[in-house]
Amino acid sequence: MAFRLTVEPIGETIEVREDQTILDACLRQGIWLPHACGHGLCGTCKVDVLEGEVDHADASSFALMDFEREDGKTLACCARLTEDVVIEAEIDEDEDAEHIPIRDFSATVTKIADLTPDIKGIWLTIDGDPIRFQPGQYINLTVPGVEGPRAFSIASSPKDGAMIELNVRKVPGGKATPLLHESLKEGDHLSFTGPYGQFFTRRSRGGTQIFVGGGSGLSSPKSMVLDLLENGWDEPVYLFQGARGLKDLYYRDLFERLAAEHANFHYIPALSEPDPNDGWAGETGFIHEALQRAFPDGFADMTAYLCGPPPMIEATIRTLMRGFLFEEGIFTEKFLTAADEDKIKSPVFRRI
């Protein structure tokens, strides 16, 4: 059974299965709605129900409070239609967004590599038509034996959508990542859905592009940087990579080679806990400190993309704002789990 959903203010009407969320139905038919976590925690996908009734399903009481439900609001990532419905969403068109309809994919694991002691590279060769995505976007991966999909950024360039690379950090106490680290093997088959997300390069802004990645958060910046350089971007591009020690610094050789090949690309890694025996002569301390040292005159008119642990994102945002780069020029990617429910909002930045 299906119901009709009308999305205002754009006036589009689509069919939605009774077992399908509003967000999933819209994204599959090329209608972009604001969203982030995808499982009812962050409130980014909140919309107004103008006509009809919906089932709020498992929306968090923190992200969708009782008085908001009474006022006719719902979370598009959780809500399911119980009849024909009209919603109104805050659709802020971004000229750099491609709004690619999401699809379901099956793939074969063709390569697995240890990138660091706790991060594996996993390469998936897609069965059938390749995936089209914007660098910086992510997929929802189904892990056999684990309830619910897991989000992973695509680390490869979109140049060859027949194969994608994922960088998976083993989360202590997690359910999905230990299985991917310990049980997954080449030749296994996995399924995923995508692409998702509004984390992509804003080429229309022009000027200097700054990418900051920490841990497995390097995956999105890697894809974005590769795409810029492959397509002849001639403005300055800076990649700041934060890691604890030298053993945690991966793809260093790749980025150093790219810096040697492209005069406009600058690679700056920083180690927060370097081992004296490693003979590290590069930047030390936290990555936001290295960023501040690299730009003593500030960041006005630049564009920054941050991907990594929440404390790193918070500290980097503060550094950028002190250097006169504000919210319209700062873009972040952060995945949320149920454990993050009490620390979703940033005190300095409304988009996280």
Short mmCIF file of C-alpha atoms in Angstrom, two decimals:
data_model
loop_
_atom_site.label_atom_id
_atom_site.label_comp_id
_atom_site.label_asym_id
_atom_site.label_seq_id
_atom_site.Cartn_x
_atom_site.Cartn_y
_atom_site.Cartn_z
CA MET A 1 0.00 0.00 0.00
CA ALA A 2 1.21 3.50 -0.79
CA PHE A 3 0.21 7.03 0.19
CA ARG A 4 0.75 10.37 -1.52
CA LEU A 5 3.20 12.86 -0.03
CA THR A 6 3.26 16.48 -1.13
CA VAL A 7 6.40 18.44 -0.27
CA GLU A 8 6.10 22.19 0.15
CA PRO A 9 7.28 24.78 -0.75
CA ILE A 10 8.41 23.02 -3.95
CA GLY A 11 4.98 21.48 -4.64
CA GLU A 12 6.31 18.01 -5.56
CA THR A 13 4.02 15.00 -4.97
CA ILE A 14 5.39 11.46 -4.70
CA GLU A 15 4.19 8.02 -3.63
CA VAL A 16 5.45 6.62 -0.33
CA ARG A 17 5.11 2.99 0.75
CA GLU A 18 3.57 2.48 4.19
CA ASP A 19 6.81 0.85 5.40
CA GLN A 20 9.00 3.65 4.02
CA THR A 21 10.16 6.79 5.82
CA ILE A 22 9.48 10.23 4.40
CA LEU A 23 13.21 10.87 4.04
CA ASP A 24 13.93 7.62 2.22
CA ALA A 25 11.07 8.16 -0.21
CA CYS A 26 12.17 11.70 -1.01
CA LEU A 27 15.85 10.90 -1.46
CA ARG A 28 15.07 7.94 -3.72
CA GLN A 29 13.04 10.22 -5.97
CA GLY A 30 15.59 13.01 -6.15
CA ILE A 31 13.98 15.36 -3.62
CA TRP A 32 16.54 16.57 -1.10
CA LEU A 33 15.44 17.20 2.49
CA PRO A 34 17.78 18.47 5.22
CA HIS A 35 19.13 15.51 7.21
CA ALA A 36 22.20 14.33 9.07
CA CYS A 37 22.21 11.30 11.41
CA GLY A 38 19.47 9.36 9.62
CA HIS A 39 18.14 7.61 12.73
CA GLY A 40 16.12 10.11 14.73
CA LEU A 41 18.73 11.64 17.01
CA CYS A 42 19.85 15.02 15.68
CA GLY A 43 16.63 16.77 14.58
CA THR A 44 18.12 18.08 11.35
CA CYS A 45 15.32 16.52 9.26
CA LYS A 46 12.47 18.09 11.26
CA VAL A 47 9.51 19.07 9.05
CA ASP A 48 5.99 20.47 9.56
CA VAL A 49 3.02 18.21 8.86
CA LEU A 50 0.44 20.54 7.30
CA GLU A 51 -2.17 17.92 6.41
CA GLY A 52 -2.64 14.28 7.39
CA GLU A 53 -1.20 12.06 10.10
CA VAL A 54 2.13 10.30 10.47
CA ASP A 55 3.63 7.65 12.73
CA HIS A 56 6.66 9.17 14.48
CA ALA A 57 8.15 5.67 14.96
CA ASP A 58 11.34 5.67 17.06
CA ALA A 59 12.15 9.40 16.89
CA SER A 60 14.18 10.48 19.92
CA SER A 61 12.24 12.44 22.54
CA PHE A 62 15.26 14.75 22.68
CA ALA A 63 15.25 15.51 18.93
CA LEU A 64 11.43 15.64 18.71
CA MET A 65 9.89 16.81 21.96
CA ASP A 66 6.29 16.18 22.99
CA PHE A 67 5.17 19.76 22.41
CA GLU A 68 6.70 19.66 18.91
CA ARG A 69 4.73 16.51 18.08
CA GLU A 70 1.58 18.27 19.29
CA ASP A 71 2.46 21.26 17.08
CA GLY A 72 2.55 19.02 14.00
CA LYS A 73 6.28 18.48 13.59
CA THR A 74 7.98 15.18 12.78
CA LEU A 75 11.38 13.77 11.85
CA ALA A 76 11.49 12.80 8.19
CA CYS A 77 14.08 10.06 8.82
CA CYS A 78 11.68 8.20 11.14
CA ALA A 79 8.16 9.22 10.17
CA ARG A 80 5.93 6.91 8.15
CA LEU A 81 2.68 7.92 6.50
CA THR A 82 -0.65 6.57 7.74
CA GLU A 83 -2.61 8.49 5.07
CA ASP A 84 -1.99 11.09 2.36
CA VAL A 85 0.16 13.86 3.86
CA VAL A 86 1.39 17.36 3.06
CA ILE A 87 4.65 18.50 4.69
CA GLU A 88 6.63 21.72 4.63
CA ALA A 89 10.42 21.56 4.83
CA GLU A 90 13.16 24.16 5.00
CA ILE A 91 14.77 23.34 1.68
CA ASP A 92 17.82 25.52 1.27
CA GLU A 93 19.08 24.99 -2.26
CA ASP A 94 22.86 24.81 -2.56
CA GLU A 95 24.19 25.57 -6.03
CA ASP A 96 26.97 23.01 -5.60
CA ALA A 97 24.60 20.16 -4.65
CA GLU A 98 23.83 17.53 -7.29
CA HIS A 99 20.87 15.86 -5.46
CA ILE A 100 21.66 12.36 -6.68
CA PRO A 101 18.81 9.86 -6.03
CA ILE A 102 19.87 7.16 -3.59
CA ARG A 103 19.92 3.54 -4.74
CA ASP A 104 20.49 0.06 -3.35
CA PHE A 105 23.72 -1.68 -4.31
CA SER A 106 25.34 -5.08 -3.89
CA ALA A 107 29.11 -5.43 -4.00
CA THR A 108 32.00 -7.85 -3.62
CA VAL A 109 34.87 -7.26 -1.23
CA THR A 110 37.91 -7.24 -3.51
CA LYS A 111 40.59 -5.88 -1.18
CA ILE A 112 41.21 -5.44 2.55
CA ALA A 113 44.27 -3.66 3.93
CA ASP A 114 45.51 -2.54 7.35
CA LEU A 115 45.94 1.23 7.13
CA THR A 116 46.73 1.70 10.85
CA PRO A 117 46.51 -0.63 13.85
CA ASP A 118 42.79 0.19 14.20
CA ILE A 119 41.73 1.34 10.70
CA LYS A 120 41.17 -1.00 7.76
CA GLY A 121 40.73 -0.06 4.14
CA ILE A 122 37.93 -2.02 2.52
CA TRP A 123 37.44 -1.92 -1.27
CA LEU A 124 34.04 -2.89 -2.70
CA THR A 125 33.52 -3.69 -6.38
CA ILE A 126 29.92 -2.95 -7.26
CA ASP A 127 27.77 -5.57 -8.97
CA GLY A 128 25.96 -3.86 -11.83
CA ASP A 129 25.78 -0.14 -12.55
CA PRO A 130 28.39 2.02 -10.75
CA ILE A 131 27.48 4.50 -8.04
CA ARG A 132 27.41 8.20 -8.75
CA PHE A 133 28.31 10.40 -5.78
CA GLN A 134 29.79 13.72 -4.79
CA PRO A 135 33.14 13.51 -2.99
CA GLY A 136 32.46 13.76 0.74
CA GLN A 137 29.23 11.79 0.69
CA TYR A 138 28.69 8.51 2.54
CA ILE A 139 26.88 5.19 2.23
CA ASN A 140 24.79 3.13 4.66
CA LEU A 141 26.38 -0.31 4.79
CA THR A 142 24.47 -3.43 5.87
CA VAL A 143 26.71 -5.58 8.06
CA PRO A 144 25.52 -9.22 8.22
CA GLY A 145 24.35 -10.13 11.71
CA VAL A 146 24.04 -6.51 12.86
CA GLU A 147 20.72 -4.74 13.17
CA GLY A 148 20.50 -1.47 11.26
CA PRO A 149 22.93 -0.03 8.67
CA ARG A 150 26.20 1.71 9.50
CA ALA A 151 27.36 4.93 7.85
CA PHE A 152 30.81 5.12 6.23
CA SER A 153 32.25 7.93 4.14
CA ILE A 154 33.53 7.07 0.68
CA ALA A 155 37.31 7.51 0.64
CA SER A 156 37.85 7.05 -3.09
CA SER A 157 37.46 9.50 -5.95
CA PRO A 158 34.20 9.39 -7.94
CA LYS A 159 36.32 8.97 -11.08
CA ASP A 160 35.60 5.23 -11.05
CA GLY A 161 32.25 4.56 -9.42
CA ALA A 162 32.53 0.82 -10.10
CA MET A 163 34.69 0.47 -6.98
CA ILE A 164 34.57 2.39 -3.70
CA GLU A 165 36.95 2.50 -0.76
CA LEU A 166 35.86 2.67 2.88
CA ASN A 167 38.12 3.43 5.86
CA VAL A 168 36.72 1.59 8.89
CA ARG A 169 37.97 2.27 12.39
CA LYS A 170 37.44 -0.52 14.91
CA VAL A 171 35.19 0.95 17.61
CA PRO A 172 35.85 -0.61 21.04
CA GLY A 173 32.66 -2.29 22.21
CA GLY A 174 30.99 -1.75 18.84
CA LYS A 175 28.86 -4.36 17.10
CA ALA A 176 29.59 -3.74 13.41
CA THR A 177 33.20 -2.60 13.12
CA PRO A 178 34.71 -5.55 15.05
CA LEU A 179 32.95 -7.89 12.60
CA LEU A 180 34.31 -5.95 9.63
CA HIS A 181 37.81 -6.05 11.12
CA GLU A 182 37.86 -9.65 12.30
CA SER A 183 35.48 -11.64 10.10
CA LEU A 184 35.24 -9.92 6.72
CA LYS A 185 37.32 -11.46 3.94
CA GLU A 186 37.95 -10.89 0.26
CA GLY A 187 35.21 -12.42 -1.87
CA ASP A 188 32.46 -11.69 0.66
CA HIS A 189 29.32 -9.92 -0.55
CA LEU A 190 27.86 -6.81 1.10
CA SER A 191 24.95 -4.50 0.34
CA PHE A 192 24.66 -0.78 0.85
CA THR A 193 22.51 2.24 0.04
CA GLY A 194 23.65 5.66 -1.07
CA PRO A 195 24.87 8.23 -1.63
CA TYR A 196 23.90 10.33 1.39
CA GLY A 197 24.95 13.64 2.86
CA GLN A 198 25.52 17.31 2.18
CA PHE A 199 29.25 17.24 2.88
CA PHE A 200 30.85 18.15 -0.46
CA THR A 201 33.15 20.78 -1.91
CA ARG A 202 31.62 24.21 -2.47
CA ARG A 203 33.42 25.03 -5.69
CA SER A 204 31.27 28.10 -6.27
CA ARG A 205 32.93 29.80 -3.29
CA GLY A 206 36.31 29.68 -5.04
CA GLY A 207 39.49 30.61 -3.20
CA THR A 208 41.54 28.56 -0.74
CA GLN A 209 40.06 25.19 0.30
CA ILE A 210 41.12 23.79 3.69
CA PHE A 211 40.47 20.16 4.64
CA VAL A 212 40.97 18.87 8.19
CA GLY A 213 40.74 15.13 8.92
CA GLY A 214 41.35 13.19 12.11
CA GLY A 215 41.49 9.39 12.40
CA SER A 216 39.22 7.65 9.90
CA GLY A 217 37.71 11.10 9.30
CA LEU A 218 40.41 11.40 6.65
CA SER A 219 38.21 9.39 4.26
CA SER A 220 35.98 12.25 3.06
CA PRO A 221 38.81 14.80 2.69
CA LYS A 222 40.81 12.21 0.73
CA SER A 223 37.97 11.80 -1.77
CA MET A 224 37.40 15.56 -2.01
CA VAL A 225 41.07 16.43 -2.49
CA LEU A 226 41.58 13.73 -5.12
CA ASP A 227 38.57 15.00 -7.06
CA LEU A 228 39.72 18.63 -6.98
CA LEU A 229 43.21 17.77 -8.19
CA GLU A 230 41.98 15.34 -10.85
CA ASN A 231 39.71 18.02 -12.27
CA GLY A 232 42.27 20.81 -12.48
CA TRP A 233 41.36 22.96 -9.47
CA ASP A 234 44.06 25.67 -9.49
CA GLU A 235 43.31 27.54 -6.25
CA PRO A 236 45.27 26.62 -3.08
CA VAL A 237 44.24 23.35 -1.39
CA TYR A 238 45.45 22.48 2.12
CA LEU A 239 45.02 19.10 3.83
CA PHE A 240 45.66 18.93 7.58
CA GLN A 241 45.77 15.37 8.95
CA GLY A 242 45.74 14.74 12.68
CA ALA A 243 46.96 11.52 14.30
CA ARG A 244 48.33 10.40 17.66
CA GLY A 245 51.55 8.75 16.50
CA LEU A 246 53.36 7.89 13.28
CA LYS A 247 51.71 4.46 13.20
CA ASP A 248 48.31 6.20 13.03
CA LEU A 249 49.26 8.43 10.09
CA TYR A 250 48.01 6.75 6.94
CA TYR A 251 48.19 7.70 3.26
CA ARG A 252 51.14 9.96 4.05
CA ASP A 253 53.07 8.74 0.98
CA LEU A 254 50.09 9.45 -1.29
CA PHE A 255 49.61 13.01 -0.07
CA GLU A 256 53.32 13.80 -0.16
CA ARG A 257 53.42 12.59 -3.76
CA LEU A 258 50.40 14.71 -4.65
CA ALA A 259 52.04 17.74 -3.03
CA ALA A 260 55.13 17.17 -5.17
CA GLU A 261 53.00 16.89 -8.33
CA HIS A 262 50.65 19.83 -7.68
CA ALA A 263 52.10 23.21 -6.71
CA ASN A 264 48.77 24.36 -5.29
CA PHE A 265 48.36 21.37 -2.92
CA HIS A 266 49.84 21.51 0.57
CA TYR A 267 49.88 18.55 2.98
CA ILE A 268 50.39 19.20 6.71
CA PRO A 269 50.21 16.21 9.09
CA ALA A 270 50.50 16.69 12.86
CA LEU A 271 51.14 14.13 15.62
CA SER A 272 49.67 14.80 19.05
CA GLU A 273 51.68 12.03 20.81
CA PRO A 274 54.81 11.38 18.72
CA ASP A 275 57.15 8.58 19.80
CA PRO A 276 60.69 9.94 20.25
CA ASN A 277 62.00 6.79 18.54
CA ASP A 278 60.15 7.65 15.31
CA GLY A 279 62.33 10.69 14.64
CA TRP A 280 59.30 12.76 13.67
CA ALA A 281 60.36 16.23 12.45
CA GLY A 282 56.95 17.50 11.37
CA GLU A 283 54.18 19.36 13.19
CA THR A 284 53.30 18.23 16.72
CA GLY A 285 50.32 18.95 18.93
CA PHE A 286 46.66 18.99 18.03
CA ILE A 287 45.65 19.57 14.44
CA HIS A 288 43.82 22.84 15.15
CA GLU A 289 47.08 24.18 16.59
CA ALA A 290 48.95 23.29 13.40
CA LEU A 291 46.17 24.96 11.42
CA GLN A 292 46.54 28.17 13.42
CA ARG A 293 50.32 28.18 12.97
CA ALA A 294 49.94 27.73 9.20
CA PHE A 295 47.62 30.74 8.89
CA PRO A 296 48.74 33.36 11.42
CA ASP A 297 46.84 36.07 9.53
CA GLY A 298 43.52 34.25 9.72
CA PHE A 299 41.13 32.46 7.36
CA ALA A 300 38.92 35.20 5.91
CA ASP A 301 37.28 34.28 2.57
CA MET A 302 38.52 30.67 2.71
CA THR A 303 36.40 27.52 2.90
CA ALA A 304 37.01 24.78 5.48
CA TYR A 305 35.83 21.17 5.62
CA LEU A 306 36.17 19.27 8.91
CA CYS A 307 35.75 15.53 9.41
CA GLY A 308 36.71 13.61 12.53
CA PRO A 309 36.06 13.20 16.26
CA PRO A 310 33.67 15.77 17.79
CA PRO A 311 36.36 17.32 20.08
CA MET A 312 38.59 17.91 17.05
CA ILE A 313 35.73 19.51 15.15
CA GLU A 314 34.84 21.78 18.09
CA ALA A 315 38.43 22.93 18.61
CA THR A 316 38.95 23.54 14.88
CA ILE A 317 35.73 25.55 14.57
CA ARG A 318 36.86 27.81 17.41
CA THR A 319 40.24 28.30 15.72
CA LEU A 320 38.62 29.17 12.40
CA MET A 321 36.17 31.60 13.97
CA ARG A 322 38.96 33.38 15.83
CA GLY A 323 40.61 33.74 12.41
CA PHE A 324 37.47 35.39 10.94
CA LEU A 325 36.02 32.41 9.09
CA PHE A 326 32.44 31.94 10.17
CA GLU A 327 29.62 29.44 9.76
CA GLU A 328 28.86 30.12 6.11
CA GLY A 329 32.40 29.03 5.21
CA ILE A 330 32.73 26.00 7.53
CA PHE A 331 31.35 22.56 6.67
CA THR A 332 31.46 19.47 8.88
CA GLU A 333 30.70 15.78 8.75
CA LYS A 334 29.94 13.88 11.94
CA PHE A 335 28.18 10.52 12.24
CA LEU A 336 25.92 9.98 15.26
CA THR A 337 25.03 6.85 17.19
CA ALA A 338 22.66 6.31 20.09
CA ALA A 339 25.62 6.91 22.43
CA ASP A 340 25.92 10.45 21.07
CA GLU A 341 22.39 11.52 21.94
CA ASP A 342 23.45 13.65 24.90
CA LYS A 343 26.20 15.49 22.99
CA ILE A 344 24.63 16.26 19.64
CA LYS A 345 24.55 20.03 19.64
CA SER A 346 27.62 22.21 19.40
CA PRO A 347 27.76 25.25 21.70
CA VAL A 348 29.60 27.24 19.02
CA PHE A 349 28.11 26.05 15.75
CA ARG A 350 24.43 25.42 15.06
CA ARG A 351 24.95 22.96 12.18
CA ILE A 352 26.40 20.28 14.48
#
